[in-house]
Amino acid sequence: MTKKLFVIMLAIACTYFMVSCSSKKKVTLDEDTQPVEEETFVPVEEDIRIHDLEDDQDIVMDEYVTAEGYVDDIFFQLDKYNLDEESRRILDRNVRWLKDNPRVKVLIEGHCCDIGTVEYNYALGDRRANAARDYLMLNGIDPARIKTVSYGKMKPFVLGTLESQREMNRRAHFKIQRY
Amino acid sequence: MKREYLCFLVFLLFAFSALYAIDDQVYLTISRQGSGKTPVGLMNTIDRAEGKMTGLTKECDNILGFDLSVLGYFDVYRENELTEEEKMDKNHIKDDPSYHTRLRAVIFAYIEESRGGDISLYGFVRDPFSGERLISKKYSGPAKNFRRLVHTFSDDITYALTGEEGIANSKITAVWVKDNSKEIIIMDYDGRNMMQVTSDGSISSSPRLSDDQKQLVYISYKDGYPNLFLRNMETGDTRKITRSRYTKSSPAFSSDGKKIAFAMSINNNTDIYLIQDLSTKQAERITTARSIETSPCFSPNDRNIVYTSDRAGIPNIYIMDAGGSNSRRLTYGGQYYESPSWSSCGNYIAFVSMNYGRFDVFTMNIDGSSPRRLTHLQGSNEDPSFSPRGRLIVYSSKEKGSIRLFLTNTEAEFNIPITDNNMNIIQPHWK
């Protein structure tokens, strides 16, 4: 009886050990030397997986130009990254244009207003850019065509502390790659 | 009579264990009633060749006055505030039993400029009761290091009179907000001697010096995406230590300078990662929640990390073991709390709390108790960072469109600006 209990406890201990190990995989910091299969560090609770490409040619920002007139930026409430109806309508239009122009790649920049700290806003900007990216992906845009970058509050569109000015800075900004 | 009184005082101090010993030396602090600070006299510095005060000697007095006052150990009396008796030298004191002084020490200095462009500072500290010279030193160096000579004398005074290391030669790194770029700068703790570290014309942020001031880690977008860079402050060599498109922010050195914790977003999830060994290019994820975890700061003994998480809906301050386990929440006030900084003496955490879209700087105990508000200024007060030894705090304050750095102490006795209105400076970090 005690033996049985011991075996069960051992099994539980092993499982716990395996689980705790899996949540602490090492991450390689140098993407250039990182083979694709090492992407297994992506934790299990993630619902969306990025298929990160190895072609780092398009990592250079200069190749992207402001997409005004082709695709439009979306805006966010203070400290929020959820997409409201207006944002989804704009993104639907962006999706249609990107489907009509299948060779275009897009860079989505996440931006925040000056309220909030530098560090937290880097993370918030990341979420805003990813909210837009996720929406494009769910609507059939190949994730390989989308890159994101967060500027937090470090690259505002408008300087000033009026609410109307701050609103302009809480956005996901789209840039496209020119051919 | 005087002597008897002193003996009684010493006995009392023994009885209440208020006498403390550091490095086998015994320091007895006799202070003016009520202030809790040691009264010291600061005589006017004299140019040795000219025999009088000059622009340089006045600057020396200003530096000494600032260094000694801001720490909070001393009540500094300038020469014009002293009685004739208090200015007297030891011969007079021995001869006169009715001698009376408020001072625990008298500080005086001479400056000598040599032909080669070097400057010498002769610094003295005298005990007015015994007449003994506690410090009698010559500090020499090139004229451009003049402030450093004076700061070194200040630190010696602090050590001689309190037994605690001074901070006058500590450094503050920060970010200079320019129109089209953000650059890393470094300055003395009084805001002077400012130098630009990066000039990439890009966004650089989150500078953190190691405890020994030899390494600087920061974030730079100069290659398009935010990556961590490590700069050797002695040689100027700069090395990129991450190379990926993931958003990275808020790097923090461990106290031993061997590890770096930082925040990184992978698949829309910002967590804290730990680089155990800077040569391996490997980082271990130490927080696992789906929420944003950022702004790590090590405890002075490197056993714990204080950080920010919005797992409760808005950013709050948490503490965990350095390996990521045993996480506890410290703030419960229902506001937006961020930017934790652990005092190097270990007993306080400074942080910011948002109120109507602007921040104030607070401290609390490391269990989250006794929060104390340090700033009451109009603007937004952000990014607090403790001085070495934990007595002072630097923070940035945004008011009427300009952002300056201010110093305060843990008692919030003052808020002194150390940078000018014409430069916007954020993210100070003190080492």
CSV table of C-alpha atoms in Angstrom, one decimal, chain A residues 78-79 112-122 124 152-154 166 170, chain B residues 315 336-339 352-359 380-383 396 398 426-427:
chain,number,residue,atom,x,y,z
A,78,LEU,CA,-5.5,55.2,-22.5
A,79,ASP,CA,-3.6,52.1,-21.2
A,112,CYS,CA,1.8,55.2,-26.6
A,113,CYS,CA,1.1,58.7,-25.2
A,114,ASP,CA,3.3,60.3,-22.6
A,115,ILE,CA,1.1,59.1,-19.7
A,116,GLY,CA,2.7,56.1,-18.1
A,117,THR,CA,6.3,55.1,-17.6
A,118,VAL,CA,8.9,54.5,-20.3
A,119,GLU,CA,9.3,50.8,-19.5
A,120,TYR,CA,5.7,49.9,-19.1
A,121,ASN,CA,4.8,51.7,-22.3
A,122,TYR,CA,7.3,49.7,-24.3
A,124,LEU,CA,2.0,48.4,-23.9
A,152,GLY,CA,6.5,52.9,-26.3
A,153,LYS,CA,6.3,56.6,-25.6
A,154,MET,CA,9.7,57.3,-27.1
A,166,ARG,CA,-2.2,62.4,-26.6
A,170,ARG,CA,-1.9,56.1,-28.8
B,315,PRO,CA,0.6,47.8,-13.1
B,336,TYR,CA,-0.9,52.5,-11.4
B,337,TYR,CA,2.4,51.6,-9.6
B,338,GLU,CA,5.6,51.3,-11.5
B,339,SER,CA,9.4,51.8,-11.6
B,352,VAL,CA,5.9,55.8,-8.7
B,353,SER,CA,2.2,56.0,-8.3
B,354,MET,CA,-0.1,57.6,-10.9
B,355,ASN,CA,-2.7,60.2,-9.9
B,356,TYR,CA,-4.8,61.9,-12.6
B,357,GLY,CA,-2.3,61.0,-15.4
B,358,ARG,CA,0.8,62.2,-13.5
B,359,PHE,CA,3.2,60.4,-11.2
B,380,SER,CA,4.8,64.3,-13.2
B,381,ASN,CA,7.6,62.8,-11.1
B,382,GLU,CA,9.0,59.6,-12.5
B,383,ASP,CA,11.8,57.0,-12.5
B,396,SER,CA,12.8,63.1,-13.3
B,398,LYS,CA,8.1,67.0,-16.0
B,426,ILE,CA,14.6,61.3,-18.2
B,427,GLN,CA,15.3,57.9,-16.8
